[in-house]
Amino acid sequence: MPTTIAPAELRADIDNFYAWHMQLLDAGRVEEWADAFTPDGVFDAQGHPEPVRGRDEIRSASRTVADKLAEAGIVRRHWLSMSHIVPEGATVRVRSYALVFQSGKEKGTVLHASTTCEDVLVPDGGSWLIRERVVRVDGTA
Amino acid sequence: MPTTIAPAELRADIDNFYAWHMQLLDAGRVEEWADAFTPDGVFDAQGHPEPVRGRDEIRSASRTVADKLAEAGIVRRHWLSMSHIVPEGATVRVRSYALVFQSGKEKGTVLHASTTCEDVLVPDGGSWLIRERVVRVDGTA
Amino acid sequence: MPTTIAPAELRADIDNFYAWHMQLLDAGRVEEWADAFTPDGVFDAQGHPEPVRGRDEIRSASRTVADKLAEAGIVRRHWLSMSHIVPEGATVRVRSYALVFQSGKEKGTVLHASTTCEDVLVPDGGSWLIRERVVRVDGTA
């Protein structure tokens, strides 16, 4: 099975990064969550007709979603795992699976979507910034 | 994204700890599972009217649940992940997501609950002890 | 909680291994996925009346499944986590939980199965080979 094995420090770094990143999103702290993108970062989620370009646009798009969920009393949990980590020079390409669970008083907890998430990460001091994110929803192709 | 990055050794330690800890619980080995709490440990799960105080009380409360599940032929799997790890001196604060899946002959496998789990861990030789655990169930607030 | 704590390098190695291994399977690249078994590897999955013996047999059995899923327009995602890692000399025994999610145009995404996966891994240069895999499906015993 020829593959690029990420060393232990990188693996831990990446796992730490996504844990905090997704918890910020689910806590409605979307401004801090959006700070993890580069100023010219691109977020290509399947739900949008066009990729969202730039940290400011990503921030305001996610604020809209967060406000709607909060108004509807819905909590989302983004589980990201199974990350395949491929260093490419100073950047890192990470292909992960992500599940979205949704909880509310009426419907209880349901599995909302199964997706793949491909990120290009660039180093930023002791952490990472997302230069490009491509999310694809399973079962819709 | 200012965050405390746990070093690789700590990340691995925490992941190892939870894997074994949750497998003990799901295997019905609740006495060994409860040994992971400090003698004065507190388990504040939302299902209980009051937090359970002390390792012995935690042990007997979990034994009651385990016996009921065994009698009903139900297997639970606790998935804990997305752990945000924050060292605070010698202790470690870990905020994770946890899902509970439930399997039985009649209903197959269903998602039982989505929760958050906040632990305060204290070092214990080569492993950890839980001084405080707060579990909150999504969609019930 | 007496347990064998896997060091950070081993933990990262194992997590890296399974991420890539499962992504290969779910992408329909079953030949590469099967290369992770030793030539005399054994795959004891509960669905089969007998364990599948040998890498070639494992490869062709998984090709059959992959073709059926592709024809039905179904995408599977294997989530493997909560790995309890126990080194035994040069080999490593890993007991994990694994969930299988299934997505298609008609039914959306559903949880297909909750399982346990016990592997015996042997070192192979910088990676691992599976000498034995035992999968058990929850709720069927």
Coordinates of C-alpha atoms in Angstrom, one line a residue:
Chain A
M1 CA 0.0 0.0 0.0
P2 CA 2.2 2.9 -1.2
T3 CA 1.2 6.0 0.7
T4 CA 2.8 9.0 2.2
I5 CA 2.9 8.5 5.9
A6 CA 2.5 11.7 7.9
P7 CA 4.9 11.8 10.9
A8 CA 3.4 11.8 14.4
E9 CA 3.8 15.5 15.0
L10 CA 1.9 16.4 11.8
R11 CA -0.8 13.9 12.5
A12 CA -1.4 15.3 16.0
D13 CA -1.3 18.9 14.6
I14 CA -3.9 18.1 12.0
D15 CA -6.2 16.3 14.4
N16 CA -5.9 19.2 16.9
F17 CA -6.6 21.7 14.2
Y18 CA -9.9 20.1 13.0
A19 CA -11.2 19.4 16.5
W20 CA -11.0 23.1 17.4
H21 CA -12.0 24.3 14.0
M22 CA -15.2 22.3 13.9
Q23 CA -16.1 23.0 17.5
L24 CA -15.9 26.7 16.7
L25 CA -18.3 26.3 13.8
D26 CA -20.8 24.2 15.8
A27 CA -20.7 26.7 18.7
G28 CA -21.8 29.5 16.3
R29 CA -18.4 31.2 16.6
V30 CA -18.2 31.4 12.8
E31 CA -16.0 34.5 12.8
E32 CA -13.2 32.6 14.6
W33 CA -14.0 29.6 12.4
A34 CA -13.6 31.7 9.3
D35 CA -10.3 33.1 10.6
A36 CA -8.9 29.6 9.7
F37 CA -9.1 30.5 6.0
T38 CA -6.5 32.5 4.2
P39 CA -7.7 36.0 3.2
D40 CA -8.0 34.7 -0.4
G41 CA -9.3 31.3 0.7
V42 CA -11.9 29.4 -1.4
F43 CA -14.7 27.3 0.1
D44 CA -16.3 25.1 -2.6
A45 CA -19.3 23.5 -0.9
Q46 CA -21.7 21.6 -3.0
G47 CA -24.7 23.4 -1.7
H48 CA -23.6 26.7 -3.2
P49 CA -23.9 27.3 -6.9
E50 CA -20.5 28.9 -6.9
P51 CA -17.4 28.5 -4.7
V52 CA -17.3 31.2 -2.0
R53 CA -14.1 33.3 -2.5
G54 CA -12.3 35.2 0.2
R55 CA -12.3 35.0 4.0
D56 CA -14.8 37.9 4.3
E57 CA -17.3 36.2 2.0
I58 CA -16.9 32.8 3.8
R59 CA -17.5 34.6 7.1
S60 CA -20.7 36.2 6.1
A61 CA -22.0 33.1 4.3
S62 CA -21.5 31.0 7.4
R63 CA -23.0 33.7 9.6
T64 CA -26.2 33.4 7.6
V65 CA -26.3 29.7 8.0
A66 CA -25.5 29.9 11.8
D67 CA -28.3 32.4 12.4
K68 CA -30.9 30.3 10.6
L69 CA -29.9 27.2 12.6
A70 CA -30.0 29.2 15.9
E71 CA -33.4 30.5 15.1
A72 CA -34.7 27.0 14.3
G73 CA -33.2 25.7 17.6
I74 CA -31.0 23.3 15.7
V75 CA -27.5 22.2 16.9
R76 CA -25.1 20.8 14.3
R77 CA -22.1 18.6 15.0
H78 CA -19.5 18.2 12.3
W79 CA -17.5 15.0 12.7
L80 CA -14.4 15.0 10.6
S81 CA -12.1 12.0 10.6
M82 CA -10.3 9.3 8.5
S83 CA -8.0 12.1 7.4
H84 CA -5.4 11.1 4.7
I85 CA -2.6 13.6 5.1
V86 CA -0.2 14.3 2.2
P87 CA 2.5 16.8 2.7
E88 CA 3.4 18.7 -0.5
G89 CA 6.4 21.0 0.3
A90 CA 5.3 23.5 2.9
T91 CA 1.6 22.9 2.3
V92 CA -0.4 19.9 3.3
R93 CA -3.3 18.2 1.4
V94 CA -5.8 16.5 3.7
R95 CA -8.7 14.4 2.4
S96 CA -11.2 13.5 5.2
Y97 CA -14.6 12.2 5.7
A98 CA -17.1 14.4 7.4
L99 CA -20.5 13.6 8.9
V100 CA -23.0 16.3 9.9
F101 CA -25.4 15.4 12.8
Q102 CA -28.3 17.6 13.5
S103 CA -30.2 17.9 16.8
G104 CA -33.4 19.7 17.8
K105 CA -36.3 19.3 20.2
E106 CA -38.7 18.0 17.6
K107 CA -36.8 15.5 15.5
G108 CA -34.2 14.5 18.1
T109 CA -30.8 13.7 16.5
V110 CA -30.5 12.8 12.9
L111 CA -27.7 12.2 10.5
H112 CA -27.9 15.1 8.1
A113 CA -25.2 14.3 5.5
S114 CA -22.1 12.2 4.7
T115 CA -19.4 14.2 2.9
T116 CA -15.8 14.2 1.8
C117 CA -13.7 17.3 2.6
E118 CA -10.5 18.0 0.7
D119 CA -8.4 20.8 2.2
V120 CA -5.2 22.5 1.1
L121 CA -3.6 23.8 4.3
V122 CA -0.7 26.3 4.5
P123 CA 1.4 26.7 7.7
D124 CA 0.6 29.8 9.8
G125 CA 3.0 30.0 12.8
G126 CA 2.1 27.1 15.0
S127 CA -1.2 26.4 13.3
W128 CA -2.7 26.2 9.8
L129 CA -4.8 28.2 7.4
I130 CA -7.1 26.7 4.8
R131 CA -6.3 28.0 1.2
E132 CA -8.9 25.8 -0.4
R133 CA -11.7 23.5 0.8
V134 CA -13.8 21.3 -1.4
V135 CA -16.8 19.5 0.2
R136 CA -18.8 16.9 -1.7
V137 CA -22.0 15.4 -0.4
D138 CA -22.4 11.6 -0.8
G139 CA -25.4 10.3 -2.7
T140 CA -26.0 13.4 -4.8
A141 CA -23.6 12.9 -7.7
Chain B
M1 CA -7.2 30.8 15.1
P2 CA -5.5 31.2 18.5
T3 CA -5.7 27.8 20.3
T4 CA -3.5 25.7 22.5
I5 CA -2.0 23.0 20.4
A6 CA -1.5 19.8 22.3
P7 CA 1.9 18.2 21.5
A8 CA 1.9 14.9 19.7
E9 CA 2.6 12.8 22.8
L10 CA -0.3 14.3 24.6
R11 CA -2.7 13.9 21.7
A12 CA -1.7 10.2 21.3
D13 CA -2.1 9.6 25.1
I14 CA -5.6 11.1 25.1
D15 CA -6.7 9.2 22.0
N16 CA -5.4 6.0 23.5
F17 CA -7.1 6.7 26.9
Y18 CA -10.5 7.3 25.4
A19 CA -10.4 4.3 23.1
W20 CA -9.7 1.9 25.9
H21 CA -12.0 3.7 28.4
M22 CA -15.1 3.6 26.1
Q23 CA -14.4 0.0 25.0
L24 CA -14.4 -1.1 28.6
L25 CA -17.8 0.6 29.2
D26 CA -19.4 -0.9 26.0
A27 CA -18.0 -4.4 26.9
G28 CA -19.9 -4.2 30.2
R29 CA -16.6 -4.0 32.2
V30 CA -18.0 -1.0 34.1
E31 CA -15.9 -1.7 37.2
E32 CA -12.7 -1.2 35.2
W33 CA -14.3 1.7 33.4
A34 CA -15.1 3.4 36.7
D35 CA -11.5 2.9 37.9
A36 CA -10.7 5.7 35.5
F37 CA -12.3 8.2 37.8
T38 CA -10.6 9.6 40.8
P39 CA -12.0 8.4 44.2
D40 CA -13.8 11.7 44.5
G41 CA -14.6 12.0 40.8
V42 CA -17.8 13.6 39.7
F43 CA -19.9 12.5 36.7
D44 CA -22.5 15.0 35.7
A45 CA -24.6 13.4 33.0
Q46 CA -27.7 15.1 31.9
G47 CA -29.9 12.0 32.5
H48 CA -29.4 12.1 36.2
P49 CA -31.2 14.7 38.4
E50 CA -27.9 15.2 40.3
P51 CA -24.3 14.7 39.5
V52 CA -23.0 11.3 40.7
R53 CA -20.2 11.9 43.2
G54 CA -17.4 9.5 44.0
R55 CA -16.0 6.5 42.1
D56 CA -18.0 4.0 44.1
E57 CA -21.3 5.7 43.3
I58 CA -20.3 6.0 39.6
R59 CA -19.4 2.4 39.5
S60 CA -22.8 1.2 40.9
A61 CA -24.8 3.6 38.8
S62 CA -23.1 2.3 35.6
R63 CA -23.5 -1.3 36.8
T64 CA -27.3 -0.7 36.9
V65 CA -27.3 0.7 33.4
A66 CA -25.1 -2.1 32.0
D67 CA -27.3 -4.8 33.6
K68 CA -30.4 -3.3 32.0
L69 CA -28.9 -3.1 28.6
A70 CA -27.6 -6.7 28.8
E71 CA -31.0 -7.9 29.8
A72 CA -32.6 -6.1 26.9
G73 CA -30.0 -7.6 24.5
I74 CA -28.7 -4.1 23.6
V75 CA -25.1 -3.3 22.7
R76 CA -24.0 0.3 22.9
R77 CA -21.0 1.9 21.2
H78 CA -19.7 5.2 22.5
W79 CA -17.8 7.1 19.8
L80 CA -15.8 9.9 21.3
S81 CA -13.8 12.2 19.0
M82 CA -13.1 15.8 17.9
S83 CA -11.3 16.2 21.2
H84 CA -10.0 19.8 21.9
I85 CA -7.2 19.3 24.4
V86 CA -6.1 22.2 26.7
P87 CA -3.3 21.5 29.2
E88 CA -3.7 23.5 32.4
G89 CA -0.7 22.9 34.5
A90 CA -0.5 19.2 35.4
T91 CA -4.2 18.7 34.5
V92 CA -5.8 18.5 31.1
R93 CA -9.2 19.8 30.0
V94 CA -10.7 17.9 27.1
R95 CA -13.8 18.9 25.3
S96 CA -15.1 16.2 22.9
Y97 CA -18.1 15.1 20.9
A98 CA -19.6 11.8 21.7
L99 CA -22.1 9.7 19.8
V100 CA -23.9 6.7 21.3
F101 CA -25.1 4.0 18.9
Q102 CA -27.4 1.3 20.0
S103 CA -27.8 -2.2 18.4
G104 CA -30.2 -4.9 19.1
K105 CA -31.9 -7.8 17.3
E106 CA -35.3 -6.0 16.9
K107 CA -34.4 -2.4 15.9
G108 CA -31.0 -3.0 14.3
T109 CA -28.5 -0.2 14.9
V110 CA -29.7 3.3 15.7
L111 CA -28.1 6.6 16.7
H112 CA -29.2 7.0 20.3
A113 CA -27.7 10.4 21.2
S114 CA -25.3 13.1 20.2
T115 CA -23.5 14.7 23.2
T116 CA -20.6 16.8 24.3
C117 CA -18.3 15.5 26.9
E118 CA -16.1 17.8 29.0
D119 CA -13.5 16.1 31.1
V120 CA -10.9 17.3 33.6
L121 CA -8.1 14.7 33.6
V122 CA -5.4 14.4 36.2
P123 CA -2.2 12.5 35.5
D124 CA -1.9 9.0 37.1
G125 CA 1.4 7.4 36.4
G126 CA 1.4 6.6 32.7
S127 CA -2.3 7.2 32.3
W128 CA -5.1 9.5 33.4
L129 CA -7.9 9.8 35.9
I130 CA -11.1 11.7 35.4
R131 CA -11.7 14.2 38.2
E132 CA -14.8 15.7 36.6
R133 CA -17.0 14.8 33.6
V134 CA -19.9 16.9 32.3
V135 CA -22.0 15.3 29.5
R136 CA -24.7 17.3 27.7
V137 CA -27.2 15.8 25.3
D138 CA -27.7 17.8 22.1
G139 CA -31.3 18.8 21.2
T140 CA -32.6 18.9 24.8
A141 CA -31.6 22.3 26.0
Chain C
M1 CA -7.0 1.4 34.3
P2 CA -4.1 -0.9 33.5
T3 CA -3.6 -0.8 29.7
T4 CA -0.8 -0.8 27.2
I5 CA -0.3 2.7 26.0
A6 CA 0.8 2.9 22.4
P7 CA 3.5 5.6 21.9
A8 CA 2.8 8.6 19.8
E9 CA 4.6 7.4 16.7
L10 CA 2.6 4.1 16.7
R11 CA -0.7 5.8 17.3
A12 CA -0.1 8.2 14.4
D13 CA 1.0 5.3 12.2
I14 CA -2.1 3.3 12.9
D15 CA -4.4 6.3 12.3
N16 CA -2.7 7.1 9.1
F17 CA -2.9 3.5 8.0
Y18 CA -6.6 3.1 8.5
A19 CA -7.5 6.4 7.0
W20 CA -5.8 5.5 3.7
H21 CA -6.9 1.9 3.8
M22 CA -10.6 2.7 4.2
Q23 CA -10.6 5.5 1.7
L24 CA -9.2 3.1 -0.9
L25 CA -12.0 0.6 -0.2
D26 CA -14.7 3.3 -0.4
A27 CA -13.3 4.7 -3.6
G28 CA -13.6 1.2 -5.3
R29 CA -9.9 0.8 -5.4
V30 CA -10.2 -2.6 -3.9
E31 CA -7.1 -4.1 -5.5
E32 CA -4.9 -1.5 -3.6
W33 CA -7.0 -2.0 -0.5
A34 CA -6.4 -5.8 -0.7
D35 CA -2.7 -5.2 -1.0
A36 CA -2.8 -4.3 2.7
F37 CA -3.3 -7.9 3.5
T38 CA -0.4 -10.4 3.7
P39 CA -0.4 -13.0 0.9
D40 CA -1.9 -15.6 3.4
G41 CA -4.1 -13.0 5.2
V42 CA -7.4 -14.0 6.6
F43 CA -10.6 -11.9 6.5
D44 CA -13.2 -13.2 8.8
A45 CA -16.3 -11.0 8.2
Q46 CA -19.6 -12.0 9.7
G47 CA -21.5 -11.9 6.4
H48 CA -19.5 -14.7 4.9
P49 CA -20.2 -18.3 6.0
E50 CA -16.4 -19.0 6.1
P51 CA -13.4 -16.7 6.6
V52 CA -11.9 -15.6 3.2
R53 CA -8.3 -16.9 3.1
G54 CA -5.5 -15.4 1.1
R55 CA -5.0 -11.9 -0.5
D56 CA -6.2 -13.1 -3.9
E57 CA -9.4 -14.4 -2.5
I58 CA -9.9 -11.3 -0.5
R59 CA -9.3 -9.1 -3.5
S60 CA -11.8 -10.9 -5.7
A61 CA -14.5 -11.1 -3.0
S62 CA -14.2 -7.3 -2.4
R63 CA -14.3 -6.7 -6.2
T64 CA -17.6 -8.5 -6.3
V65 CA -19.1 -6.3 -3.6
A66 CA -17.6 -3.1 -5.1
D67 CA -19.1 -3.8 -8.5
K68 CA -22.6 -4.5 -7.0
L69 CA -22.5 -1.2 -5.0
A70 CA -21.3 0.8 -8.1
E71 CA -24.1 -0.7 -10.2
A72 CA -26.6 0.2 -7.5
G73 CA -25.2 3.8 -7.3
I74 CA -24.4 3.3 -3.7
V75 CA -21.4 5.0 -1.9
R76 CA -20.1 3.5 1.3
R77 CA -18.0 5.2 3.9
H78 CA -16.2 3.1 6.4
W79 CA -15.5 5.0 9.6
L80 CA -13.0 3.2 11.8
S81 CA -12.0 4.8 15.2
M82 CA -11.7 4.2 18.9
S83 CA -8.7 2.0 18.2
H84 CA -7.2 0.2 21.2
I85 CA -3.6 -0.6 20.1
V86 CA -1.7 -3.4 21.8
P87 CA 1.9 -4.1 20.6
E88 CA 2.9 -7.8 20.8
G89 CA 6.5 -8.0 19.9
A90 CA 6.9 -6.9 16.2
T91 CA 3.1 -7.3 15.5
V92 CA 0.3 -5.1 16.7
R93 CA -3.2 -6.0 17.7
V94 CA -5.8 -3.3 17.1
R95 CA -9.4 -3.5 18.3
S96 CA -11.5 -0.7 16.7
Y97 CA -15.1 0.3 16.2
A98 CA -16.2 0.7 12.6
L99 CA -19.4 2.2 11.3
V100 CA -20.6 1.8 7.7
F101 CA -22.6 4.6 6.2
Q102 CA -24.4 4.2 2.9
S103 CA -25.5 6.9 0.5
G104 CA -27.6 6.8 -2.7
K105 CA -29.9 9.0 -4.6
E106 CA -33.1 7.2 -3.4
K107 CA -32.5 6.7 0.3
G108 CA -30.1 9.5 1.1
T109 CA -27.5 8.6 3.7
V110 CA -28.2 5.8 6.2
L111 CA -26.2 4.1 8.9
H112 CA -25.7 0.6 7.5
A113 CA -24.0 -1.2 10.3
S114 CA -22.0 -0.8 13.6
T115 CA -19.2 -3.3 13.9
T116 CA -16.0 -4.2 15.8
C117 CA -12.9 -4.8 13.8
E118 CA -10.0 -6.8 15.3
D119 CA -6.8 -6.7 13.3
V120 CA -3.4 -8.4 13.7
L121 CA -0.9 -6.1 11.9
V122 CA 2.6 -7.0 10.9
P123 CA 5.2 -4.4 10.0
D124 CA 6.0 -4.0 6.3
G125 CA 8.7 -1.4 5.7
G126 CA 7.2 1.9 6.7
S127 CA 3.6 0.6 6.7
W128 CA 1.6 -2.4 7.9
L129 CA 0.1 -5.5 6.5
I130 CA -3.0 -7.2 7.9
R131 CA -2.4 -10.9 8.8
E132 CA -5.9 -11.4 10.3
R133 CA -9.1 -9.3 10.4
V134 CA -12.2 -10.3 12.4
V135 CA -15.3 -8.2 11.9
R136 CA -18.4 -8.7 14.0
V137 CA -21.7 -6.9 13.4
D138 CA -23.4 -5.4 16.4
G139 CA -27.0 -6.6 17.1
T140 CA -26.8 -9.9 15.3
A141 CA -25.3 -12.2 18.0

